Coordinates of N, CA and C in Angstrom, one line a residue:
R1 N 0.8 -1.2 0.0 CA 0.0 0.0 0.0 C 0.9 1.2 0.0
P2 N 0.7 2.1 -1.0 CA 1.5 3.3 -1.0 C 1.3 4.3 0.2
T3 N 2.3 4.9 0.6 CA 2.3 5.9 1.7 C 2.3 7.3 1.0
M4 N 1.8 8.3 1.7 CA 1.8 9.6 1.1 C 2.2 10.7 2.1
V5 N 2.6 11.8 1.5 CA 2.9 13.0 2.3 C 1.6 13.5 3.0
S6 N 1.7 13.7 4.3 CA 0.5 14.2 5.0 C 0.9 15.2 6.1
A7 N 0.1 16.2 6.3 CA 0.4 17.2 7.3 C 0.3 16.6 8.7
S8 N -0.4 15.5 8.8 CA -0.5 14.8 10.1 C 0.6 13.7 10.3
G9 N 1.4 13.5 9.3 CA 2.4 12.5 9.3 C 3.7 12.9 10.1
K10 N 4.6 11.9 10.2 CA 5.9 12.2 10.9 C 6.8 13.1 10.0
E11 N 7.5 14.0 10.7 CA 8.4 14.9 10.0 C 9.5 14.1 9.3
T12 N 9.9 14.4 8.1 CA 11.0 13.8 7.4 C 11.7 14.9 6.6
L13 N 13.0 14.6 6.4 CA 13.8 15.6 5.6 C 14.5 14.9 4.5
T14 N 14.4 15.4 3.3 CA 15.0 14.9 2.1 C 15.7 16.1 1.4
Y15 N 17.0 15.9 1.1 CA 17.8 17.0 0.5 C 18.2 16.4 -0.9
Y16 N 18.1 17.2 -1.9 CA 18.5 16.7 -3.2 C 19.2 17.8 -4.0
T17 N 20.1 17.4 -4.9 CA 20.8 18.3 -5.9 C 20.5 17.7 -7.3
V18 N 20.2 18.6 -8.2 CA 20.0 18.1 -9.6 C 21.4 18.1 -10.2
L19 N 21.8 16.9 -10.7 CA 23.0 16.7 -11.3 C 23.0 16.9 -12.8
A20 N 21.8 16.5 -13.4 CA 21.6 16.6 -14.9 C 20.1 16.5 -15.2
T21 N 19.7 17.1 -16.3 CA 18.3 17.0 -16.7 C 18.3 16.4 -18.2
F22 N 17.3 15.7 -18.5 CA 17.2 15.1 -19.8 C 15.8 15.3 -20.3
A23 N 15.7 15.7 -21.6 CA 14.4 15.7 -22.3 C 14.2 14.3 -22.9
G24 N 13.4 13.5 -22.3 CA 13.2 12.2 -22.8 C 12.4 12.1 -24.0
S25 N 12.5 10.9 -24.7 CA 11.7 10.7 -25.9 C 10.5 9.9 -25.4
H26 N 10.4 9.7 -24.2 CA 9.3 8.9 -23.6 C 8.2 9.8 -23.1
H27 N 6.9 9.4 -23.4 CA 5.8 10.3 -23.1 C 5.0 9.8 -21.9
R28 N 4.3 10.8 -21.4 CA 3.4 10.5 -20.3 C 2.1 11.2 -20.6
H29 N 1.0 10.9 -19.9 CA -0.3 11.5 -20.1 C -0.5 12.4 -19.0
D30 N -1.0 13.7 -19.3 CA -1.3 14.6 -18.2 C -2.8 14.4 -17.8
A31 N -3.3 15.2 -16.9 CA -4.6 15.1 -16.4 C -5.7 15.1 -17.5
N32 N -5.4 15.7 -18.6 CA -6.4 15.7 -19.7 C -6.1 14.6 -20.7
N33 N -5.2 13.6 -20.4 CA -4.9 12.5 -21.3 C -4.2 13.0 -22.5
D34 N -3.5 14.2 -22.5 CA -2.7 14.7 -23.6 C -1.3 14.1 -23.5
D35 N -0.8 13.7 -24.6 CA 0.6 13.2 -24.6 C 1.6 14.4 -24.3
Q36 N 2.5 14.2 -23.4 CA 3.5 15.3 -23.2 C 4.9 14.6 -23.1
L37 N 5.9 15.3 -23.6 CA 7.3 14.8 -23.5 C 7.7 14.8 -22.1
R38 N 8.3 13.8 -21.6 CA 8.7 13.6 -20.2 C 10.0 14.2 -20.0
C39 N 10.2 15.0 -18.9 CA 11.5 15.5 -18.6 C 12.1 14.7 -17.4
Y40 N 13.3 14.3 -17.4 CA 13.9 13.5 -16.4 C 15.0 14.3 -15.7
S41 N 15.3 14.0 -14.4 CA 16.4 14.6 -13.7 C 17.2 13.5 -13.0
L42 N 18.5 13.6 -13.1 CA 19.4 12.8 -12.3 C 19.7 13.5 -11.0
L43 N 19.4 12.9 -9.9 CA 19.6 13.6 -8.6 C 20.6 12.9 -7.7
S44 N 21.2 13.7 -6.9 CA 21.9 13.2 -5.7 C 21.0 13.5 -4.5
V45 N 20.7 12.5 -3.8 CA 19.7 12.7 -2.7 C 20.4 12.3 -1.4
R46 N 20.1 13.1 -0.4 CA 20.6 12.8 1.0 C 19.4 12.9 1.9
I47 N 19.2 11.8 2.7 CA 18.0 11.9 3.6 C 18.5 12.3 5.0
G48 N 17.7 13.1 5.7 CA 18.0 13.5 7.0 C 17.2 12.7 8.1
T49 N 16.3 11.9 7.6 CA 15.6 10.9 8.4 C 15.5 9.6 7.6
G50 N 15.1 8.6 8.3 CA 15.1 7.3 7.6 C 13.8 6.6 7.6
R51 N 12.8 7.2 6.9 CA 11.5 6.6 6.8 C 11.4 5.7 5.6
K52 N 10.5 4.7 5.7 CA 10.3 3.7 4.7 C 9.8 4.5 3.4
H53 N 10.4 4.2 2.3 CA 10.1 4.8 1.0 C 10.2 6.3 0.9
Q54 N 11.0 6.9 1.8 CA 11.0 8.3 2.0 C 11.4 9.0 0.7
I55 N 12.4 8.6 0.0 CA 12.8 9.3 -1.3 C 11.7 9.1 -2.3
R56 N 11.2 7.9 -2.4 CA 10.1 7.7 -3.4 C 8.9 8.5 -3.2
I57 N 8.5 8.6 -1.9 CA 7.3 9.4 -1.5 C 7.5 10.9 -1.8
H58 N 8.6 11.4 -1.3 CA 8.9 12.8 -1.5 C 9.0 13.2 -2.9
L59 N 9.7 12.5 -3.8 CA 9.8 12.8 -5.2 C 8.5 12.7 -5.9
T60 N 7.7 11.7 -5.6 CA 6.3 11.6 -6.1 C 5.5 12.8 -5.7
S61 N 5.6 13.2 -4.5 CA 4.7 14.3 -4.0 C 5.0 15.6 -4.7
V62 N 6.2 15.8 -5.3 CA 6.5 17.0 -6.0 C 6.4 16.8 -7.5
G63 N 5.8 15.7 -7.9 CA 5.5 15.5 -9.3 C 6.7 15.0 -10.1
R64 N 7.7 14.4 -9.4 CA 8.9 13.9 -10.0 C 9.2 12.4 -9.5
P65 N 8.3 11.5 -9.8 CA 8.5 10.1 -9.3 C 9.8 9.5 -9.8
V66 N 10.3 8.5 -9.1 CA 11.4 7.7 -9.5 C 11.0 7.0 -10.7
V67 N 11.9 6.9 -11.7 CA 11.7 6.1 -12.9 C 11.4 4.7 -12.6
A68 N 10.3 4.2 -13.2 CA 9.9 2.8 -13.1 C 9.4 2.4 -11.7
D69 N 8.9 3.3 -11.0 CA 8.4 3.0 -9.6 C 6.9 2.6 -9.8
A70 N 6.7 1.3 -9.8 CA 5.3 0.7 -10.0 C 4.4 1.0 -8.8
L71 N 4.9 1.2 -7.7 CA 4.1 1.5 -6.5 C 3.5 2.9 -6.5
Y72 N 4.4 3.9 -6.7 CA 4.0 5.3 -6.5 C 3.6 6.0 -7.8
S73 N 4.0 5.3 -8.9 CA 3.6 5.9 -10.3 C 3.4 4.8 -11.3
P74 N 2.4 4.0 -11.0 CA 2.2 2.7 -11.8 C 2.0 3.0 -13.3
E75 N 1.2 4.0 -13.7 CA 1.0 4.2 -15.1 C 2.3 4.6 -15.8
Q76 N 3.0 5.5 -15.2 CA 4.3 6.0 -15.8 C 5.3 4.8 -15.8
A77 N 5.3 4.0 -14.8 CA 6.2 2.9 -14.7 C 6.1 2.0 -15.9
Q78 N 4.9 1.8 -16.4 CA 4.7 0.9 -17.6 C 5.4 1.5 -18.8
L79 N 5.4 2.8 -18.9 CA 6.1 3.4 -20.0 C 7.6 3.4 -19.8
D80 N 8.0 3.6 -18.5 CA 9.4 3.6 -18.2 C 10.1 2.2 -18.5
Y81 N 9.3 1.2 -18.3 CA 9.9 -0.2 -18.5 C 10.3 -0.4 -19.9
Q82 N 9.9 0.4 -20.8 CA 10.3 0.3 -22.2 C 11.8 0.6 -22.4
W83 N 12.3 1.4 -21.5 CA 13.8 1.7 -21.6 C 14.6 1.5 -20.4
C84 N 13.9 1.3 -19.2 CA 14.6 1.1 -18.0 C 13.9 -0.1 -17.3
S85 N 14.6 -1.2 -17.2 CA 14.0 -2.5 -16.8 C 13.6 -2.6 -15.3
R86 N 14.1 -1.6 -14.5 CA 13.7 -1.6 -13.1 C 13.7 -0.2 -12.5
M87 N 13.3 -0.1 -11.3 CA 13.3 1.2 -10.6 C 14.7 1.8 -10.6
F88 N 14.7 3.1 -11.0 CA 16.0 3.8 -11.1 C 16.3 4.4 -9.8
L89 N 16.7 3.6 -8.8 CA 17.1 4.1 -7.5 C 18.3 3.4 -7.1
H90 N 19.3 4.1 -6.8 CA 20.6 3.5 -6.4 C 21.2 4.1 -5.2
C91 N 21.6 3.3 -4.3 CA 22.3 3.9 -3.1 C 23.8 3.8 -3.4
W92 N 24.4 5.0 -3.7 CA 25.8 5.1 -4.0 C 26.7 5.0 -2.8
R93 N 26.2 5.6 -1.7 CA 27.1 5.7 -0.5 C 26.2 5.6 0.7
V94 N 26.6 4.8 1.7 CA 25.9 4.9 3.0 C 27.0 5.0 4.0
A95 N 26.8 5.9 5.0 CA 27.8 6.2 6.1 C 27.0 6.2 7.4
L96 N 27.7 5.6 8.4 CA 27.1 5.5 9.7 C 28.2 5.3 10.8
V97 N 27.8 5.3 12.0 CA 28.7 5.0 13.1 C 28.3 3.6 13.6
D98 N 29.3 2.7 13.6 CA 29.0 1.3 14.0 C 28.8 1.2 15.5
V99 N 28.5 -0.1 15.9 CA 28.3 -0.3 17.3 C 29.5 0.0 18.2
A100 N 30.7 0.0 17.6 CA 31.9 0.2 18.4 C 32.2 1.8 18.4
G101 N 31.3 2.6 17.8 CA 31.5 4.0 17.8 C 32.4 4.5 16.6
Q102 N 32.8 3.6 15.7 CA 33.7 3.9 14.6 C 32.9 4.3 13.4
D103 N 33.4 5.3 12.6 CA 32.8 5.7 11.4 C 32.9 4.6 10.4
F104 N 31.9 4.3 9.6 CA 31.8 3.3 8.6 C 31.2 3.9 7.4
A105 N 31.7 3.6 6.2 CA 31.1 4.0 4.9 C 31.3 2.9 3.9
A106 N 30.3 2.7 3.1 CA 30.4 1.8 2.0 C 29.9 2.5 0.7
E107 N 30.5 2.2 -0.4 CA 30.1 2.8 -1.7 C 30.0 1.7 -2.7
A108 N 29.1 2.0 -3.7 CA 28.8 1.0 -4.8 C 28.6 1.8 -6.1
A109 N 29.3 1.4 -7.1 CA 29.1 2.1 -8.4 C 27.7 1.8 -9.0
V110 N 27.2 2.6 -9.9 CA 25.9 2.4 -10.5 C 26.0 1.1 -11.3
S111 N 25.0 0.3 -11.2 CA 25.0 -1.0 -11.9 C 24.9 -0.8 -13.4
D112 N 25.4 -1.9 -14.2 CA 25.4 -1.8 -15.6 C 24.0 -1.5 -16.2
D113 N 23.0 -2.1 -15.7 CA 21.7 -1.9 -16.3 C 21.2 -0.4 -16.1
L114 N 21.5 0.2 -15.0 CA 21.1 1.6 -14.8 C 22.0 2.5 -15.6
D115 N 23.3 2.2 -15.7 CA 24.2 3.0 -16.5 C 23.8 3.0 -18.0
M116 N 23.3 1.8 -18.5 CA 22.9 1.8 -19.8 C 21.6 2.6 -20.1
A117 N 20.8 2.7 -19.1 CA 19.5 3.5 -19.2 C 19.8 5.0 -19.3
L118 N 21.0 5.4 -18.7 CA 21.4 6.8 -18.8 C 21.8 7.1 -20.2

């Protein structure tokens, strides 16, 4: 069941920077069912809180859902699957303090399938 942004919900913080924008050749339908060219943004996102689906919910709430997100943007996801085989969400870096109080960070390069979609 999708979650949504609500004034009565728990406070969450999501910070993002636009790294690049793309005018896609993939279309979406607006509220009037008119075809419109879809614009895409590649973002760097940092969360200030850790709520379930936080990034997906926040981006959808501002009209910029994650590519191929079948839960929060099912109609658009069907179009996205034509060129991106899965949800375009990648955790590049995670950093935390471990149980011994030591800083820990792990990084992972973008996978080949998402790199090809770019």
